[in-house]
Coordinates of C-alpha atoms and ligand atoms in Angstrom, one line a residue:
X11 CA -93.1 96.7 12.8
X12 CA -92.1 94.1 14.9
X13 CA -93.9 90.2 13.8
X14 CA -93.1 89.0 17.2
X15 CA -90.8 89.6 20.2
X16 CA -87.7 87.5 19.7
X17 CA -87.4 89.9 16.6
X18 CA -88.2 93.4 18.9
X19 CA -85.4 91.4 21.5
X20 CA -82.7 90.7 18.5
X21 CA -82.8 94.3 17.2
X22 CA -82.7 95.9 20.6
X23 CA -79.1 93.4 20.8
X24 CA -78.2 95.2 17.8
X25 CA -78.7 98.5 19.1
X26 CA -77.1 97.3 22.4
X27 CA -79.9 97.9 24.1
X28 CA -80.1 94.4 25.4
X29 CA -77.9 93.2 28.6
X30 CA -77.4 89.6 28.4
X31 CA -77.3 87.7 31.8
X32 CA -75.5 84.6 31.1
X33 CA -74.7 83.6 34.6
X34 CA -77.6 81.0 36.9
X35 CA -79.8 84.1 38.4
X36 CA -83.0 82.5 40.2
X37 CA -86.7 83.3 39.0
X38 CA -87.0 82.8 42.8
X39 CA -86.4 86.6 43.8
X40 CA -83.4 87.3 41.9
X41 CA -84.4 88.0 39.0
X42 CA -86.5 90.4 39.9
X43 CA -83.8 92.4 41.8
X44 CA -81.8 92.7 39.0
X45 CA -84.8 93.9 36.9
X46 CA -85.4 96.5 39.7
X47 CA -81.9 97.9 39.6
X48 CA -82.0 97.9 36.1
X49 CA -85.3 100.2 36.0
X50 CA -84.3 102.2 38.5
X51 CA -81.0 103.6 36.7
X52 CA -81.3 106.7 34.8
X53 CA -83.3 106.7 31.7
X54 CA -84.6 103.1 32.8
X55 CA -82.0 100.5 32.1
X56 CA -81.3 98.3 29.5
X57 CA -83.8 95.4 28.6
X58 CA -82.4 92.1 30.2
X59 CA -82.4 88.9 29.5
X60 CA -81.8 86.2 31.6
X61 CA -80.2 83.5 29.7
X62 CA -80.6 80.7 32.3
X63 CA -82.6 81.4 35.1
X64 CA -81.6 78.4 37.8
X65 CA -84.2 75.6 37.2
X66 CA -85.5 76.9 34.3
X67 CA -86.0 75.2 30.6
X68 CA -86.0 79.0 28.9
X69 CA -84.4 82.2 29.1
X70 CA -86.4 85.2 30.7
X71 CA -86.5 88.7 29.3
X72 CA -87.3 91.8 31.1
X73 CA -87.7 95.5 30.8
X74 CA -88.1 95.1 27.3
X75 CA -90.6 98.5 26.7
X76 CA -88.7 100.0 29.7
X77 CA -87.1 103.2 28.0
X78 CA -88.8 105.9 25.6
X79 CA -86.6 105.0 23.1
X80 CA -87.6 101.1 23.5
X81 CA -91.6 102.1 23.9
X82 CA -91.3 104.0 21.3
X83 CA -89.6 101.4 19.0
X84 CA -91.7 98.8 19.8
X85 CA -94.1 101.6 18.9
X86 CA -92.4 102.1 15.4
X87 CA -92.3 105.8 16.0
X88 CA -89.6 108.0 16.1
X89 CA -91.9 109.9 19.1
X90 CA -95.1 109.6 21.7
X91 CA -96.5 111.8 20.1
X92 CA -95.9 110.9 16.3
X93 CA -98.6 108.2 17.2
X94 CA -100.5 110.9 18.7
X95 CA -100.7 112.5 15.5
X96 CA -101.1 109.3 13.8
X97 CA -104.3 108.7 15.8
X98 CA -105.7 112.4 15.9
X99 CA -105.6 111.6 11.6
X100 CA -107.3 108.9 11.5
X101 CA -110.0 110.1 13.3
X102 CA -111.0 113.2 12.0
X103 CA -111.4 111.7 8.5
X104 CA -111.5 114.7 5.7
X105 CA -114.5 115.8 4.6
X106 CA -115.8 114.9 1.3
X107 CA -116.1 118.4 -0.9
X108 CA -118.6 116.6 -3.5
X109 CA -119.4 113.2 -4.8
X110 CA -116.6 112.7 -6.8
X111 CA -114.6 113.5 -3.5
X112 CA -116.4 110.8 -1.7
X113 CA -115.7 108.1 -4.0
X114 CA -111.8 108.8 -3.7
X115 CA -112.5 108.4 -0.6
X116 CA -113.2 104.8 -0.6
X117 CA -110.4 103.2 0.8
X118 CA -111.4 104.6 4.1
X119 CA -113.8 101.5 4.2
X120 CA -111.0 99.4 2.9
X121 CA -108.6 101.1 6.2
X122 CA -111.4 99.9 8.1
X123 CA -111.5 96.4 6.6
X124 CA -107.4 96.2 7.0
X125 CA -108.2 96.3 11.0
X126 CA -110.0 93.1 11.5
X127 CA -107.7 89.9 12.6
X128 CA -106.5 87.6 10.1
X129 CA -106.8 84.0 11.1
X130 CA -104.3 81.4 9.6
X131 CA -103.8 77.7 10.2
X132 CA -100.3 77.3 10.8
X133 CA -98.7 79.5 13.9
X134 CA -95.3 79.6 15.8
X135 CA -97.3 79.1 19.1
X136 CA -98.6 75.8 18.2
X137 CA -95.4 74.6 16.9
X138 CA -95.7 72.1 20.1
X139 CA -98.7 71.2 22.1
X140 CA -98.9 69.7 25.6
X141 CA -102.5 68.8 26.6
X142 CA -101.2 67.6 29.9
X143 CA -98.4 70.5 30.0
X144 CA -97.9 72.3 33.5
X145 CA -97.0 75.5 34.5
X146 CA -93.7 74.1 36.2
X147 CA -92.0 74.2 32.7
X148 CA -92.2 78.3 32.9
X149 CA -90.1 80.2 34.6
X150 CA -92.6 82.1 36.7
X151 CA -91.2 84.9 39.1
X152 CA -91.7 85.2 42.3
X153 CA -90.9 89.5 42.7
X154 CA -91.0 90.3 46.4
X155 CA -90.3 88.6 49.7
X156 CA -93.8 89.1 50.7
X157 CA -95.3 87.9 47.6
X158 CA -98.5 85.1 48.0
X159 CA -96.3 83.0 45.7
X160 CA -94.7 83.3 42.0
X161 CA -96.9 85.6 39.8
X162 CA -97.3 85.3 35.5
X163 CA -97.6 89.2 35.6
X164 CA -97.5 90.1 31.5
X165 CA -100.1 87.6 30.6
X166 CA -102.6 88.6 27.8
X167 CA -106.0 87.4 28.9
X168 CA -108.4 86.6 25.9
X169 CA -112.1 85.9 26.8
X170 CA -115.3 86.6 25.3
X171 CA -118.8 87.7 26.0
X172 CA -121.0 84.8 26.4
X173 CA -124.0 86.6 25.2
X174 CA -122.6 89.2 22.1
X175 CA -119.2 87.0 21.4
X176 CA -117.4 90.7 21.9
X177 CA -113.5 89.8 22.5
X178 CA -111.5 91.5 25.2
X179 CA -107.9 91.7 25.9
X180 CA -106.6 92.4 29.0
X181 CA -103.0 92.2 30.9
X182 CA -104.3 90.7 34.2
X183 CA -101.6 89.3 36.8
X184 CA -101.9 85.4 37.4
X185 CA -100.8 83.9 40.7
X186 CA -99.2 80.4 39.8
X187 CA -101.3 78.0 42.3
X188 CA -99.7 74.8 41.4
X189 CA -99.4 73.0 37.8
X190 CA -102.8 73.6 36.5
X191 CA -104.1 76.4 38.6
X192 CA -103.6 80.2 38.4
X193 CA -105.6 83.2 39.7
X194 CA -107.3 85.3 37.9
X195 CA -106.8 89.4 39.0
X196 CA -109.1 90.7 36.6
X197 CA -110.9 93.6 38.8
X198 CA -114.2 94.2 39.0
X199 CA -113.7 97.1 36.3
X200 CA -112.1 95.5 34.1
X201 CA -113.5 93.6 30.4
X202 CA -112.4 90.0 31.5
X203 CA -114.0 90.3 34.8
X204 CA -117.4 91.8 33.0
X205 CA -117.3 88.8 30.8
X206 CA -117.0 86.4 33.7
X207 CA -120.1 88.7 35.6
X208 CA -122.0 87.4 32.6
X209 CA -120.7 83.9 32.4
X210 CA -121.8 83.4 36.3
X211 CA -125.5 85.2 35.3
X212 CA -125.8 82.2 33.0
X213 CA -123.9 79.8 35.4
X214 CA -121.7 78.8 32.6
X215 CA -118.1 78.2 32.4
X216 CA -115.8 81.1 30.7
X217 CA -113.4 80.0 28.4
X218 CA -109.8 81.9 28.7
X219 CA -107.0 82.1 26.5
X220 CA -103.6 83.7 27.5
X221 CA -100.9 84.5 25.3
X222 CA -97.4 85.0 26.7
X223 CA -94.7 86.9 24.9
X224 CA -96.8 88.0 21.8
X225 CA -95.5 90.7 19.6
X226 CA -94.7 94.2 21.0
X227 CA -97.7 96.4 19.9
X228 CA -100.3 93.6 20.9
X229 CA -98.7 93.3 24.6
X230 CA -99.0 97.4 24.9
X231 CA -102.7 96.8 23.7
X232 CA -103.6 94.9 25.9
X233 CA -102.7 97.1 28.6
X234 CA -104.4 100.0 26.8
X235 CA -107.5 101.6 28.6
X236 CA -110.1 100.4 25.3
X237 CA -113.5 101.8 26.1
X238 CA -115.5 98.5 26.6
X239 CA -116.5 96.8 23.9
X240 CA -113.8 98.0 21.7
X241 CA -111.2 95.1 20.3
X242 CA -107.7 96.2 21.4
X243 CA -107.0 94.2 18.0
X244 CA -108.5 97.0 16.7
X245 CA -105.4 99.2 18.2
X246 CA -103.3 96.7 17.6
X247 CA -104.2 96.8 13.8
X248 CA -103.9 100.4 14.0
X249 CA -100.9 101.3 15.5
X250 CA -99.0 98.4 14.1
X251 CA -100.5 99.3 10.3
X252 CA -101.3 95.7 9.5
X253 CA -103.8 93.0 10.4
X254 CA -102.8 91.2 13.6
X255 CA -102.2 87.3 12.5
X256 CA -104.9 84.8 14.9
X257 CA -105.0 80.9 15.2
X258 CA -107.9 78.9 16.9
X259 CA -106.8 77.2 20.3
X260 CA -106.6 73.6 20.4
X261 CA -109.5 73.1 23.0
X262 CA -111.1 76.6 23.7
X263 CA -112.9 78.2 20.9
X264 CA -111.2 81.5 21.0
X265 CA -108.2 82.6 18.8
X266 CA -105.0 83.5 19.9
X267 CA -102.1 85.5 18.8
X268 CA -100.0 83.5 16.1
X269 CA -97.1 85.1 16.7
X270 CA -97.0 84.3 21.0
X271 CA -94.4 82.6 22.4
X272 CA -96.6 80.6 25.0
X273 CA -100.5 80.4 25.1
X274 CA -102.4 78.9 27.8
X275 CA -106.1 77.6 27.4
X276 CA -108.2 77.0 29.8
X277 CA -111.2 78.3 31.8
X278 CA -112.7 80.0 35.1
X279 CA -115.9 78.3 36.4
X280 CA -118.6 79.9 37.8
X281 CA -118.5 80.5 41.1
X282 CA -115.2 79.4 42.3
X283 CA -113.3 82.3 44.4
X284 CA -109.9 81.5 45.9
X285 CA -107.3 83.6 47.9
X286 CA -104.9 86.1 45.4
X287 CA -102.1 87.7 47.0
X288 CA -100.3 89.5 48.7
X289 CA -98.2 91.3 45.9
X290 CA -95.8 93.8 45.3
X291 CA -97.5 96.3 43.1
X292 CA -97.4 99.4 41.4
X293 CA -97.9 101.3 44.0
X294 CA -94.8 100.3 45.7
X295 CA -96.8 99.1 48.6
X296 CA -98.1 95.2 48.6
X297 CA -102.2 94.4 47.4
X298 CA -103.5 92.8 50.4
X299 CA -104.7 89.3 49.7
X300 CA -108.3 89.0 48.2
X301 CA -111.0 86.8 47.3
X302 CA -110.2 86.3 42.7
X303 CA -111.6 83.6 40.4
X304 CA -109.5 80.7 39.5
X305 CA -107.6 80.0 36.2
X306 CA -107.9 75.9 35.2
X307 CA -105.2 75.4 32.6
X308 CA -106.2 72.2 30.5
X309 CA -103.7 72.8 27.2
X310 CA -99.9 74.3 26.7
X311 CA -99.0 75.1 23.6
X312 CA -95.8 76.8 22.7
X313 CA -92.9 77.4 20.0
X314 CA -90.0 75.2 20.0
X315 CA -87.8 77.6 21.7
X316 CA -89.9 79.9 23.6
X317 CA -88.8 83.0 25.3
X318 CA -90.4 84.0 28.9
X319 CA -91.2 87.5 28.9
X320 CA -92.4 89.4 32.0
X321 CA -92.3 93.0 33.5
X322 CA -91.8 93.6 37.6
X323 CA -93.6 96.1 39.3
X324 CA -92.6 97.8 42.3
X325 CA -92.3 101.6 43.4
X326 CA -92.0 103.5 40.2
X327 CA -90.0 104.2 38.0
X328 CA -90.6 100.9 36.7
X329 CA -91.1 99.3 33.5
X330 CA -94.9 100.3 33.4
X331 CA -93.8 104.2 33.7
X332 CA -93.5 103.6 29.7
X333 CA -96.4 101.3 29.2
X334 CA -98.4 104.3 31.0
X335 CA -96.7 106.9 28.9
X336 CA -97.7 105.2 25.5
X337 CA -101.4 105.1 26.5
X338 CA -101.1 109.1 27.8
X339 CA -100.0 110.2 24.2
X340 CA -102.2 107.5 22.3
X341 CA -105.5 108.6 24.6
X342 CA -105.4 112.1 24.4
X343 CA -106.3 112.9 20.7
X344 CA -108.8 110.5 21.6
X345 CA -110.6 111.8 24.8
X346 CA -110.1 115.3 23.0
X347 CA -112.9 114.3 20.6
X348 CA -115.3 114.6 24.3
X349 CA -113.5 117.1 25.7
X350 CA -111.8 119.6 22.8
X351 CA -110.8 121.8 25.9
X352 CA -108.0 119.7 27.0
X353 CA -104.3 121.1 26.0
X354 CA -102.5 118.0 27.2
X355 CA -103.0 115.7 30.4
X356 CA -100.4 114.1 32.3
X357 CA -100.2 111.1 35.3
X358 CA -96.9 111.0 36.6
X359 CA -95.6 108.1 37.4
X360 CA -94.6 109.3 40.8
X361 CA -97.8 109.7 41.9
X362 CA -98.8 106.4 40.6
X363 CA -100.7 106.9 37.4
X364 CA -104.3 108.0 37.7
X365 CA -103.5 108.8 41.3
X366 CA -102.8 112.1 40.7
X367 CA -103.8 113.8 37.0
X368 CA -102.7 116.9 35.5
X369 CA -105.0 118.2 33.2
X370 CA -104.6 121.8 31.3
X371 CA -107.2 122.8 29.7
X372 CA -108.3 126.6 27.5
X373 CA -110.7 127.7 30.1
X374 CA -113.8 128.9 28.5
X375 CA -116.5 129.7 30.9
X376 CA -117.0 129.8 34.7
X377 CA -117.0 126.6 36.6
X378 CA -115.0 124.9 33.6
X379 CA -112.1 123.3 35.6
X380 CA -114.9 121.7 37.7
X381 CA -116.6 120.1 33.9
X382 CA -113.3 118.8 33.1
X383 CA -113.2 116.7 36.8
X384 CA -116.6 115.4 36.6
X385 CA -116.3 114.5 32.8
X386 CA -112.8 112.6 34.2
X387 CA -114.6 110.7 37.1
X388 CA -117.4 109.6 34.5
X389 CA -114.9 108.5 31.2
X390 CA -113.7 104.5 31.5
X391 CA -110.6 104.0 33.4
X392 CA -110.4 107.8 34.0
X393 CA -112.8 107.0 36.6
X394 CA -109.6 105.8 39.1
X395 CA -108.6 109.4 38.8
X396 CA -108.0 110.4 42.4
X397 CA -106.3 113.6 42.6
X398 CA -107.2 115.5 39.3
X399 CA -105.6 119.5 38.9
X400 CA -106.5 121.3 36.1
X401 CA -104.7 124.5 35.6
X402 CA -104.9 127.0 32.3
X403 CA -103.3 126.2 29.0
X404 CA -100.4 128.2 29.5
X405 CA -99.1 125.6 32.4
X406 CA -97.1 123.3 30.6
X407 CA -98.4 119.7 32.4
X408 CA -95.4 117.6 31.4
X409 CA -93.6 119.9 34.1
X410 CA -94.4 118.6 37.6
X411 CA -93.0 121.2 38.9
X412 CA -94.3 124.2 37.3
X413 CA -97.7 122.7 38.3
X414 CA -96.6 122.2 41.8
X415 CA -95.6 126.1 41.0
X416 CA -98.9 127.4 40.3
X417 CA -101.3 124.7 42.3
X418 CA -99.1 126.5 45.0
X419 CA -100.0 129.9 44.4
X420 CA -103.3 129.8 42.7
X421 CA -105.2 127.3 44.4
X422 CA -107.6 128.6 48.2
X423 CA -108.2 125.1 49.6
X424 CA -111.1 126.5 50.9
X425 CA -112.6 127.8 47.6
X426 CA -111.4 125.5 44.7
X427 CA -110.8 122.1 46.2
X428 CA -114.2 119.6 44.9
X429 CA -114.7 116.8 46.9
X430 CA -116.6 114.0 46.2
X431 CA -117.2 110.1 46.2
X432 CA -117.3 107.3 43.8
X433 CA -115.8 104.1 42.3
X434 CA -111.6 103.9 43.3
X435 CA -109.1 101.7 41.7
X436 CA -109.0 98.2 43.3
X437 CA -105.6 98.7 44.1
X438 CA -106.3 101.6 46.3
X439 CA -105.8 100.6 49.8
X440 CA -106.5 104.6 51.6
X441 CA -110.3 104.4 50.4
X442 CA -112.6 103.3 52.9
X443 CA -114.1 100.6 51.3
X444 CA -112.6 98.1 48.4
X445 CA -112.8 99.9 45.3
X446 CA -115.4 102.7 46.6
X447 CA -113.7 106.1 48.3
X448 CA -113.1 109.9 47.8
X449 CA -111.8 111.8 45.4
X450 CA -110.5 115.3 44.9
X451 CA -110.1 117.9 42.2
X452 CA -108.2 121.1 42.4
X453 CA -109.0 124.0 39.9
X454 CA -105.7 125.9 39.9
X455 CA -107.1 128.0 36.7
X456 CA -106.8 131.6 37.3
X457 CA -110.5 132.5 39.0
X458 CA -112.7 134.8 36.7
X459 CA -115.1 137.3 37.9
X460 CA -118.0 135.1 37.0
X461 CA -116.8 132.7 39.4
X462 CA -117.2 135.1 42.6
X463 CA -113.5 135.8 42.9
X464 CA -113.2 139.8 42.0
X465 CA -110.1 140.3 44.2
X466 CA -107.1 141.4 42.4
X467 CA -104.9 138.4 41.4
X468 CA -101.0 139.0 40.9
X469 CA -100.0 138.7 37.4
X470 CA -97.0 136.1 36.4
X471 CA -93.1 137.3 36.9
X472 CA -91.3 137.9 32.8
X473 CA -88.8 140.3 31.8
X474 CA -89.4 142.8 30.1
X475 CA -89.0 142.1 26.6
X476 CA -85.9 144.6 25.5
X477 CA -84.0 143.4 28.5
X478 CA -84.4 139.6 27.8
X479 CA -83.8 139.9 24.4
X480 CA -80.2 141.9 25.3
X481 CA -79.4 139.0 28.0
X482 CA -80.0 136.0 25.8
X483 CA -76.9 137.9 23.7
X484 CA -75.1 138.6 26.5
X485 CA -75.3 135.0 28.0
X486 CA -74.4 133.2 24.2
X487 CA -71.7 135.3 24.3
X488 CA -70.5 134.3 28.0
X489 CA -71.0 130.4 27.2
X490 CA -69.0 130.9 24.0
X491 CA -66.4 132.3 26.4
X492 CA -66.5 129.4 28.5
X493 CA -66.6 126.6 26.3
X494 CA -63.6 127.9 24.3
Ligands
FMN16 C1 -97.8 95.3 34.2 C2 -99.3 95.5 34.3 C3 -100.0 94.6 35.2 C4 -101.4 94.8 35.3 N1 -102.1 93.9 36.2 C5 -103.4 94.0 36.3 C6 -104.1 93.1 37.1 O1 -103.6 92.2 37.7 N2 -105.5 93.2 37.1 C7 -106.2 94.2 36.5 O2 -107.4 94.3 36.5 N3 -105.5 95.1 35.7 C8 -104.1 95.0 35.6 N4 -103.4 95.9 34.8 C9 -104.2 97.0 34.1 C10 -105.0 96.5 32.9 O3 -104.2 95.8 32.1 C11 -105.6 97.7 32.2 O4 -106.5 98.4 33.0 C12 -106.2 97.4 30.9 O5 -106.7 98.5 30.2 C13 -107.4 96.5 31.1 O6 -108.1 96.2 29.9 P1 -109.6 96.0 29.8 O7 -110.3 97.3 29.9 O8 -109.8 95.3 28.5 O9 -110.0 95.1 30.9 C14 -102.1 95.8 34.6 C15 -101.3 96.6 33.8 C16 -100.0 96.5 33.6 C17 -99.2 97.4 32.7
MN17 MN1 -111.0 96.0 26.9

């Protein structure tokens, strides 16, 4: 696994999975085209980066997780959905057959121990520190025209919980204000933004720590949906199989990432509220400006030869498509310990994420589909689902179209469609309030009896099995033909 991300960025060079940009391109809107192009290519692009932006101290990377086969190397996986597996093992822990059993056993304890943080004393992002450092010495990108201004938007935001000392890490964008101020986009669902609710309740000062550029697994953590209270170092741990390496900030007292190229310390007061915005977003439309607390920076600290790394996000595909992807595979084993019932779950990117969720499930009793929605709309982020339709667990969800297939031809609007209301995504800008709206659930199972549909429904089109089995020879036989 990958220490830190100059090592993830030299092997994908290796691989030649890296495009070098040697020429002046400008962090100033350029960039950020290019990095749009590049995502928007088939299969994603390559990773980029930008050896010397114009103005800039440092080069910039880009679309570094933006491919399967880079997610899933910075995963180190071979597939999604080896981690899957990974995951799903860990967690259904063998039972003991007898006491002898149990005490083999032990080392599950010592797997549990292997997940906490290791702190150390000496770390590559404190090789230099700059208490009066500035954010003018990064590279910030401004992404599109209608931007508020230039935007850190892969930061790792590390707070705590005044009151229980819980950590949270969160990938929350940061609007570069000027030299020592940022915003802070944590939304109101979100850990950091919980910590700060508790922070004003005491009318104390939040200390924040942000690591730029730390090492592949810990960046995907942090943008991981971790029920609350949960360490995404925990994940970390996990899916990189060894202890993440921490070092104590200079002036906060919180720990960072040793491995990071950049950190940031500093802290949101109480209180303070300034305008955030507009930005182009995953959604492909702009977040309106908004009220969002303010980011004091008060130490730099960073390696001699730091890399910026940041991600763009615009209409999909983007780089996030992958980011999603990772968590789809990674959750599901888990929210299957709730919900057996679920085959597999999908949220295209197309449809913007949680926007619209595709959910099979083995349909058990009447009303089940229904179950599956309201246990979605009441599980953690799952909450921002907004279009959720669950079909059987034949329907393969992976295949957009086969559930646009069967939506359209088992679904009556008028029968199966559940509407209801609730907490939205911040960044949905249809609802009719900020971050409270509708949301709708389709059952597209085949109806049962039970469920007060007894007309006859049409059963699925397949060839008959003698037939098919007669064609696939006939056809091998025809390609053989043609490829010869
Ligand atoms: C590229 C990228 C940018 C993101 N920007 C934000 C953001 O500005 N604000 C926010 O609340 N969530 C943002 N997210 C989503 C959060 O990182 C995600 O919901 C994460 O699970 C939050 O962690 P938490 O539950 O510990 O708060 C972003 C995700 C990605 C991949
Ligand atoms: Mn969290």
């Amino acid at each position: 696994m990958f220490p830190d991300i100059t090592s993830f960025i030299d092997e994908l060079d290796r691989r030649g999975e890296l495009a070098r940009v040697a020429e002046p391109v400008s962090p100033h809107l350029e960039i950020s085209a290019v990095v749009d192009r590049a995502c928007k290519s088939p299969g994603g692009g390559p990773a980029l980066l930008f050896e010397q932006p114009s103005g800039a101290s440092m080069p910039v990377a880009a679309n570094l997780f933006g491919s399967l086969s880079r997610m899933c190397l910075a995963l180190g996986v071979a597939s999604l959905d080896e981690v899957a597996r990974e995951i799903e093992e860990l967690t259904t822990p063998p039972m003991p057959k007898g006491f002898m059993d149990a005490i083999r056993m032990m080392p599950l304890v010592n797997r549990l121990r292997d997940l906490m943080p290791k702190t150390v004393k000496d770390a590559p992002c404190q090789e230099v520190v700059k208490p009066d450092g500035g954010l003018d010495e990064l590279p910030v990108l401004t992404t599109w025209p209608g931007d508020g201004g230039p935007f850190i938007t892969l930061p790792l935001v590390i707070t705590r919980d005044p009151e229980t000392g819980m950590r949270n890490i969160g990938l929350y964008r940061m609007q570069v204000y000027d030299r020592r101020t940022t915003g802070m986009h944590w939304q109101r669902h979100k850990g950091g933004a919980q910590h700060h609710r508790v922070a004003e309740r005491l009318g104390r000062r939040l200390e924040v720590a942000v690591a730029l550029g730390a090492d592949p697994v810990l960046t995907y953590s942090a943008t991981a949906p971790m029920p609350e209270g949960l360490d995404e170092l925990m994940l970390a741990a996990v899916l990189a199989k060894r202890r993440v390496e921490m070092v104590q900030c200079r002036t906060v007292d919180l720990e960072v990432p040793a491995s990071a190229q950049i950190v940031l310390e500093g802290y949101v007061e109480p209180g303070e509220r300034r305008r955030e915005g507009p930005f182009g977003d995953h959604t492909g439309l702009y977040s309106l400006a908004d009220d969002f607390p303010v980011f004091h920076l008060q130490c730099i600290t960073h390696r001699k030869h730091p890399v910026y790394v940041t991600t763009v996000v615009g209409r999909p595909p983007m780089e996030d498509l992958y980011l999603g992807l990772a968590s789809e595979r990674i959750f599901l084993p888990l929210i299957r310990k709730t919900l057996p019932e679920i085959v597999d779950m999908h949220f295209p990117a197309a449809g913007i994420f949680h926007n619209l969720v595709l959910v099979s499930i083995d349909k058990r009793y009447p009303g089940h589909a229904r179950k599956i929605m309201n246990a979605f709309w009441g599980l953690g982020q799952l909450m921002f689902s907004k279009c959720i339709v669950v079909v059987d667990r034949d329907v393969n969800v992976q295949d957009e179209a086969e559930v646009a297939w069967i939506a359209g031809t088992h679904v009556d609007p008028a029968r199966d469609v559940v509407i209801t209301t609730g907490p939205v995504d911040d960044l949905d800008a249809a609802a009719l309030f900020p971050a409270f709206g509708g949301k709708m659930g389709i059952d597209a199972t085949r109806k049962w009896p039970s469920e007060g549909v007894t007309r006859e429904f049409p059963e699925r089109l397949v060839m008959a099995e003698g037939p098919a089995r007669k064609a696939d020879e006939i056809v091998a036989k025809l390609l053989q033909r043609t490829t010869r």
